[in-house]
Coordinates of C-alpha atoms and ligand atoms in Angstrom, one line a residue:
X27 CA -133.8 -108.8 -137.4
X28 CA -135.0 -112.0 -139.0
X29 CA -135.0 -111.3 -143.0
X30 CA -138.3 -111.9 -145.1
X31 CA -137.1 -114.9 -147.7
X32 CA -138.0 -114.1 -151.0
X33 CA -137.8 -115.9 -154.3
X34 CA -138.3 -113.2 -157.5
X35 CA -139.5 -114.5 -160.4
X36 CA -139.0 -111.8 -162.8
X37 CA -139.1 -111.3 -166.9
X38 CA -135.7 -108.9 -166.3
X39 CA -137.1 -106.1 -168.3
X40 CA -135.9 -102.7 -167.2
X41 CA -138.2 -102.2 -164.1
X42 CA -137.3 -106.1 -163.1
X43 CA -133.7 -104.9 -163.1
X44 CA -134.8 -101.7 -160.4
X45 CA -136.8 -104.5 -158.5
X46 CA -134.3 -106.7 -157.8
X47 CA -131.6 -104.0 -157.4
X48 CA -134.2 -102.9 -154.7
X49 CA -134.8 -106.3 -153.1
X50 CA -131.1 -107.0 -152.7
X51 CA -130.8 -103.3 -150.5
X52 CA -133.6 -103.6 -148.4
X53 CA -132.3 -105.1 -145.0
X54 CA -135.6 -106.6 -144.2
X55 CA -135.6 -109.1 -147.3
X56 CA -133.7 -112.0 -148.5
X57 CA -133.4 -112.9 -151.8
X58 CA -132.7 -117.1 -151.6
X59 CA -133.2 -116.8 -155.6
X60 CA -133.9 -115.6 -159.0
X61 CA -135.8 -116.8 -161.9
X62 CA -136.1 -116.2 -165.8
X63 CA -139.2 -116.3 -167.4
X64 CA -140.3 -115.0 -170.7
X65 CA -142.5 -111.5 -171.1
X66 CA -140.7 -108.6 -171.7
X67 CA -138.4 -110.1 -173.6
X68 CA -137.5 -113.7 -174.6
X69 CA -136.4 -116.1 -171.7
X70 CA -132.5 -116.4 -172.8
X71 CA -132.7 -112.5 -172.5
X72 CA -134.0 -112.6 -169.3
X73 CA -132.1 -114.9 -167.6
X74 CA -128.8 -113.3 -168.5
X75 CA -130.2 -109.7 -168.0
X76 CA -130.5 -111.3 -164.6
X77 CA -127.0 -112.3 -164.2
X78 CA -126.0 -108.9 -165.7
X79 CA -127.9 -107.2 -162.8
X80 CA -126.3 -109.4 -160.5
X81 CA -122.8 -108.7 -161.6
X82 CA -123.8 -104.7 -161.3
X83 CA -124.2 -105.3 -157.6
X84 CA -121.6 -107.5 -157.2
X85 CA -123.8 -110.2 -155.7
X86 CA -124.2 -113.6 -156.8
X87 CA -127.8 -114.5 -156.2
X88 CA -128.3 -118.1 -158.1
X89 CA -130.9 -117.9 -161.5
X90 CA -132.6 -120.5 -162.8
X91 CA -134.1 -120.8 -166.5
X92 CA -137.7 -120.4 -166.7
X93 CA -140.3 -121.0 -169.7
X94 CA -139.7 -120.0 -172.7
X95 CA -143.1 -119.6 -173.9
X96 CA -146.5 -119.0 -172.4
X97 CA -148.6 -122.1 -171.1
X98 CA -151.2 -122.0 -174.1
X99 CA -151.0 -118.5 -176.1
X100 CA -148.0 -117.7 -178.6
X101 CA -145.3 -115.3 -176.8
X102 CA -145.6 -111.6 -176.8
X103 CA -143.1 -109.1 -175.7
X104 CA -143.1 -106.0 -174.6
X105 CA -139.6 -105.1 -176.6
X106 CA -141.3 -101.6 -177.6
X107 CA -140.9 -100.3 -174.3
X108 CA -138.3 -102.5 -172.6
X109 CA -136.1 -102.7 -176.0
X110 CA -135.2 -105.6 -178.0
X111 CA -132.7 -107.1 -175.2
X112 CA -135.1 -106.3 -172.3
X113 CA -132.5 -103.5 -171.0
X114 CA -134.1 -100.5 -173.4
X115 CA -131.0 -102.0 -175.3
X116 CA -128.3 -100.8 -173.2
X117 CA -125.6 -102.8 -173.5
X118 CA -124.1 -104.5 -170.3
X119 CA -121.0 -106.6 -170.7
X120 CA -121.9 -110.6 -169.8
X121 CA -120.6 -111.3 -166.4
X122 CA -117.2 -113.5 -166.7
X123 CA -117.2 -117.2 -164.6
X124 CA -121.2 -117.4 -164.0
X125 CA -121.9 -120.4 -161.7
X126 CA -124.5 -121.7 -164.2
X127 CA -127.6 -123.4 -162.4
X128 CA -128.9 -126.6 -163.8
X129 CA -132.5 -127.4 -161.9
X130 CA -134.9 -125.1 -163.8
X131 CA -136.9 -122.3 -162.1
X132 CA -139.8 -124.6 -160.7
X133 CA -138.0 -127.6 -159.6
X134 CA -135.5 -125.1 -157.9
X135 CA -138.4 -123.0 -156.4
X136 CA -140.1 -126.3 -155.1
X137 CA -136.7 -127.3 -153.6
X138 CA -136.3 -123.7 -152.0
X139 CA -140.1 -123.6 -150.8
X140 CA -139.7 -127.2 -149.2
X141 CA -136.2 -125.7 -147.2
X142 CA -138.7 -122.7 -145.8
X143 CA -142.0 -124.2 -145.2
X144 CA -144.8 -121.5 -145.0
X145 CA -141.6 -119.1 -144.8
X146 CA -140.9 -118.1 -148.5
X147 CA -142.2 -115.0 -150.0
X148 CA -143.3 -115.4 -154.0
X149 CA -142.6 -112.7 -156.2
X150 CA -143.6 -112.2 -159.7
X151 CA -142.6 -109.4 -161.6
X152 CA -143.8 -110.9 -165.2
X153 CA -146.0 -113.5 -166.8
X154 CA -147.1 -116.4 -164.2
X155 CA -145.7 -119.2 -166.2
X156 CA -143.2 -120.3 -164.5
X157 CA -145.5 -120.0 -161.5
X158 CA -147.9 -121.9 -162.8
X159 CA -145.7 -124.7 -164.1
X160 CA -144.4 -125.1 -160.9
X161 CA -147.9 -125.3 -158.7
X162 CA -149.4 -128.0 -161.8
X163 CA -146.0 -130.6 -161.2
X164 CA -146.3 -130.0 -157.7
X165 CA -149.3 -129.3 -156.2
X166 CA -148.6 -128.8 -152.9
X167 CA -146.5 -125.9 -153.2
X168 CA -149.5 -123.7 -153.0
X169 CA -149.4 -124.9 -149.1
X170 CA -145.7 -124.9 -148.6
X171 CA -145.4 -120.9 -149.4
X172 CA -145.8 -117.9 -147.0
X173 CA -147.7 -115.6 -150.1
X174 CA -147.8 -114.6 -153.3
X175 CA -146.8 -110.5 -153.6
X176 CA -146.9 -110.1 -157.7
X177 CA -147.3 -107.2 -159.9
X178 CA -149.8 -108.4 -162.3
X179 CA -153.2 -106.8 -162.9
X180 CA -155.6 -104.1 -163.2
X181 CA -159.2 -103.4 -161.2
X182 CA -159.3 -100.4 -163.6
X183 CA -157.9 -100.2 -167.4
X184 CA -155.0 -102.5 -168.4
X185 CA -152.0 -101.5 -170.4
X186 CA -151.0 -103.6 -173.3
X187 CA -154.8 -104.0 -174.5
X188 CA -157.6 -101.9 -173.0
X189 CA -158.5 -104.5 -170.9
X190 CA -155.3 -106.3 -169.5
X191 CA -152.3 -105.9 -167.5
X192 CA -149.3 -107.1 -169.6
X193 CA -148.2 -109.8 -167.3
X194 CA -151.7 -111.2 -167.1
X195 CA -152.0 -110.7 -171.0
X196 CA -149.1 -112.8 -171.6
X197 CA -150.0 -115.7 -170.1
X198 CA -153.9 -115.7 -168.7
X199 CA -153.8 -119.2 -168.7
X200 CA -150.7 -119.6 -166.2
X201 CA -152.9 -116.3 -163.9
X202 CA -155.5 -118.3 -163.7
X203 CA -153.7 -121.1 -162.6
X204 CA -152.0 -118.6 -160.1
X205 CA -155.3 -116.7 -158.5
X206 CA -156.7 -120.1 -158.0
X207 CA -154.4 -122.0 -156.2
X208 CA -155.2 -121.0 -152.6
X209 CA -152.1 -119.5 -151.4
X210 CA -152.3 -115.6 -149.8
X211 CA -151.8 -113.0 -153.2
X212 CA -151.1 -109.6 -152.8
X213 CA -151.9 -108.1 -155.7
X214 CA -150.1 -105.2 -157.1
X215 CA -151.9 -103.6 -160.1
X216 CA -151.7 -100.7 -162.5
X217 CA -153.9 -99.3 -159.6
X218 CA -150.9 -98.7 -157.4
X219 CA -148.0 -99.8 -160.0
X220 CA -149.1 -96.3 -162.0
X221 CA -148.6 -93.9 -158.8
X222 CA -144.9 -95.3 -158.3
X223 CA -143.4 -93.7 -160.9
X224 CA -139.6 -91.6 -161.3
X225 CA -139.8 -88.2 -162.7
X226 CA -137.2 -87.4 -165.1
X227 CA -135.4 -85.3 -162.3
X228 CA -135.2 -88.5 -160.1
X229 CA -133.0 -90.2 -163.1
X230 CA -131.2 -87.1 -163.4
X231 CA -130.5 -87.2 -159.5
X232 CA -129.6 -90.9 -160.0
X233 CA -127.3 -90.6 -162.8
X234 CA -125.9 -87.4 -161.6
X235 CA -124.6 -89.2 -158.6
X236 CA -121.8 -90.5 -160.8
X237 CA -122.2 -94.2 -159.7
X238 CA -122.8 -96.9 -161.8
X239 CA -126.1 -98.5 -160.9
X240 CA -127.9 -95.1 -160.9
X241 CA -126.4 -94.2 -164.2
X242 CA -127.4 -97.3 -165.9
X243 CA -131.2 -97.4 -164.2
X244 CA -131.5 -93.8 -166.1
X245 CA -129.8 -95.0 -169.3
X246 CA -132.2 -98.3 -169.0
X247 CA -135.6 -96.3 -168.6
X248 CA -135.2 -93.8 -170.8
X249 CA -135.8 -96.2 -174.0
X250 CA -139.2 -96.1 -172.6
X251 CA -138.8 -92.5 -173.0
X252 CA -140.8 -91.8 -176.1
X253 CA -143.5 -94.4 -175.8
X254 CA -144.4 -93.1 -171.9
X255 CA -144.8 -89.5 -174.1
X256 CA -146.4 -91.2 -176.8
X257 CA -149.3 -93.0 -174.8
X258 CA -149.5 -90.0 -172.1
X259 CA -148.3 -92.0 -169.2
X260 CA -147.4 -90.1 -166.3
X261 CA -143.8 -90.5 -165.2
X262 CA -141.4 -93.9 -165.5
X263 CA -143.3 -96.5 -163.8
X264 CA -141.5 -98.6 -161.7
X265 CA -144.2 -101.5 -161.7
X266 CA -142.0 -104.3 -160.7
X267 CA -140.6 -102.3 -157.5
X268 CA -143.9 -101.7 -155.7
X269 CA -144.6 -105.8 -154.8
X270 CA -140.5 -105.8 -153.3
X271 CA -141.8 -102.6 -151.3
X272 CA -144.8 -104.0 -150.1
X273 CA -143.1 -107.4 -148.4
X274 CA -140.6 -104.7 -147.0
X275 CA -143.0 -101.5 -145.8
X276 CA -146.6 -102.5 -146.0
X277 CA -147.3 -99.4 -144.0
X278 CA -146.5 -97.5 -147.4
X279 CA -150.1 -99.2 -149.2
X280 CA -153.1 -99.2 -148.7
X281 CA -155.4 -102.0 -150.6
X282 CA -158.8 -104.0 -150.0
X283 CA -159.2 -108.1 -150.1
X284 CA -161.2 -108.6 -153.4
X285 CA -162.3 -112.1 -155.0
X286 CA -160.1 -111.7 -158.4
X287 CA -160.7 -113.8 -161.1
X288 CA -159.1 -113.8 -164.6
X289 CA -160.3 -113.8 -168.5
X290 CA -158.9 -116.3 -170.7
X291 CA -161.1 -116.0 -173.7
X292 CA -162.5 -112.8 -173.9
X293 CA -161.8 -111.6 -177.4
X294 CA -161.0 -108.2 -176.1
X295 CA -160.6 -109.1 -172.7
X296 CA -158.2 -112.1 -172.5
X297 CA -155.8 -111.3 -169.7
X298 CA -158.1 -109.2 -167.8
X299 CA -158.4 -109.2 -163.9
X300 CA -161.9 -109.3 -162.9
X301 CA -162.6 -108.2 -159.2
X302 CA -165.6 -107.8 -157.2
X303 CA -164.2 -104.1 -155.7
X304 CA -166.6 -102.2 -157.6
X305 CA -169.8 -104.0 -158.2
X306 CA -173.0 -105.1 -156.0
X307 CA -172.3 -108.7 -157.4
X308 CA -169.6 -109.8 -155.2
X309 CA -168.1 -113.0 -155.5
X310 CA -168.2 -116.0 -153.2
X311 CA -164.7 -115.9 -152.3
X312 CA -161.9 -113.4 -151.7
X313 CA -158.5 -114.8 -152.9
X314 CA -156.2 -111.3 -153.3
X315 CA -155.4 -108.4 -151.5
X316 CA -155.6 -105.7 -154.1
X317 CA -153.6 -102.6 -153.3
X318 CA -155.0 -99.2 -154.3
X319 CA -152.4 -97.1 -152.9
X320 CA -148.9 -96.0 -151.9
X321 CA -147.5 -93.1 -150.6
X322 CA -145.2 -91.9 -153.6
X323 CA -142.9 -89.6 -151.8
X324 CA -141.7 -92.1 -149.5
X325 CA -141.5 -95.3 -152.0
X326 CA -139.4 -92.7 -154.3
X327 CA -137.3 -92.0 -151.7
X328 CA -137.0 -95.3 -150.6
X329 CA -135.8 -96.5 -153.8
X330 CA -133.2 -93.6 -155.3
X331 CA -131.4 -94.6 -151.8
X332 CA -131.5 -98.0 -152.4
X333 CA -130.0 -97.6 -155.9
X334 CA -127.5 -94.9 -155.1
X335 CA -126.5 -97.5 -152.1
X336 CA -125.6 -100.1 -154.7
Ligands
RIB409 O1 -147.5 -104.1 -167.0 C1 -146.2 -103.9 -166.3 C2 -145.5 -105.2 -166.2 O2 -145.2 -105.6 -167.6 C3 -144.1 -105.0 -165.5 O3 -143.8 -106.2 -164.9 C4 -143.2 -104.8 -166.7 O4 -141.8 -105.3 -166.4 C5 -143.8 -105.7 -167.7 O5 -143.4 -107.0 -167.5
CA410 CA1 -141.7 -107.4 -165.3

């Protein structure tokens, strides 16, 4: 079986960590690299959460620094749900002998993108920046990639303000950027993200297994714990997992091609992810494939074996 070559871009934050954990177990994909970028937490955190996860596993995928601050906007984290270190402040020894990489995370992608032209699978599982960075010093790296398969988003209410999707929030200059530049986007909202959640007995199940990964992934989510009961939110939702499944089991969703467009000014709205699903005005374009859907049982499933595997 040919493998699906994929480059993560994530803000490794506790469901980044599940993510890539998931995109290293799934036969179908190929993780050719990793990058840091700030959102959850800062960048520094994120980029050696990212080696920690890789020395969990065992595996040595290369990371590359990202940005550590949005495009335009000040930085904003999300440490109130993903903890002040970004791993609901678990501590996790830091890996001995890391091969440190020097390129950063959008000359590196660039490189990688130009060694698999109209082969390499994006996938962002925080803000755009780096993203964005990357497509303004080199524009033609739009062309060069396969798709874009982010998690990002909302065609209904957002998270972090009524409005907008966290990784939007953070950095709706660098999404607009993004949902302009031409390439394929599959894009996986709160619509879907908010149906792929674990129940507290699937972290018991993990944990219970005795093995290291699925006890950490429990210890990890449950700093979210209280603020999922504070604000009502159904189950642990692993956001960051659904745009890995997608690229492996597409059968699993179900979604509609949309024109998206993105807010950057709004003073309640900045960060919001405008689409044309809903309304009789429908925009001249359609630049995203929105997904709407996923069977939960089987992405569940799917993912407790591909932690327990680990
Ligand atoms: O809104 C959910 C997104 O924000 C996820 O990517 C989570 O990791 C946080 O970055
Ligand atoms: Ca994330």
């Amino acid at each position: 079986m040919t493998k699906i070559p994929v480059w993560m871009d994530c803000d490794t934050g506790t469901d980044d960590a599940v993510a890539i954990m998931l995109a290293h177990k799934l036969p179908e994909l190929e993780i050719l690299g990793i990058s840091a970028v700030c959102g959850n937490t800062i960048q520094d955190n994120a980029y050696w959460n990212t080696h920690r996860i890789n020395a969990l596993m065992g595996t040595d995928y290369p990371v590359y620094r990202g940005a550590e601050k949005p495009m335009v906007i000040p930085l904003v984290t999300a440490a109130y749900v993903h903890g002040e270190n970004g791993l609901g402040d678990v501590e996790l020894p830091l890996p001995e002998g890391v091969a440190e990489q020097k390129e950063s995370a959008w000359d590196a992608l660039y490189a990688c993108a130009r060694a698999h032209p109209g082969e390499l699978r994006l996938v962002p599982t925080g803000p755009l920046t780096n993203i964005a960075i990357a497509f303004t010093k080199y524009p033609d790296l739009p062309k060069l990639l396969h798709s874009i398969t982010l998690m990002g988003g909302s065609a209904g209410p957002g998270n972090i303000t009524p409005a907008a999707e966290f990784n939007i929030y953070a950095d709706p200059q660098a999404a607009d950027i993004v949902f302009r530049c031409g390439a394929p986007i599959v894009m996986c909202g709160l619509d879907v993200t908010t149906q792929a959640y674990f129940e507290m007995e699937d972290l018991d199940e993990l944990a219970a297994s005795g093995k290291s990964a699925g006890t950490f992934v429990k210890a990890i989510l449950m700093h979210s714990y209280a603020v999922l009961a504070k604000y009502g939110v159904k189950g642990f939702c692993m956001h960051d997992s659904c745009p890995v499944m997608y690229l492996a089991h597409p059968e699993l969703f179900e979604g509609e091609e949309a024109g998206v467009v993105v807010e950057t000014r709004g003073s309640f709205t900045s960060g919001k992810t405008i689409t044309d699903l809903y309304s009789d005005k429908q925009f001249p374009f359609t630049n995203a494939l929105v997904i709407l859907k996923v069977d939960r049982e089987k992405f569940i499933a799917l993912l407790k074996d591909a932690i327990q595997s680990i």
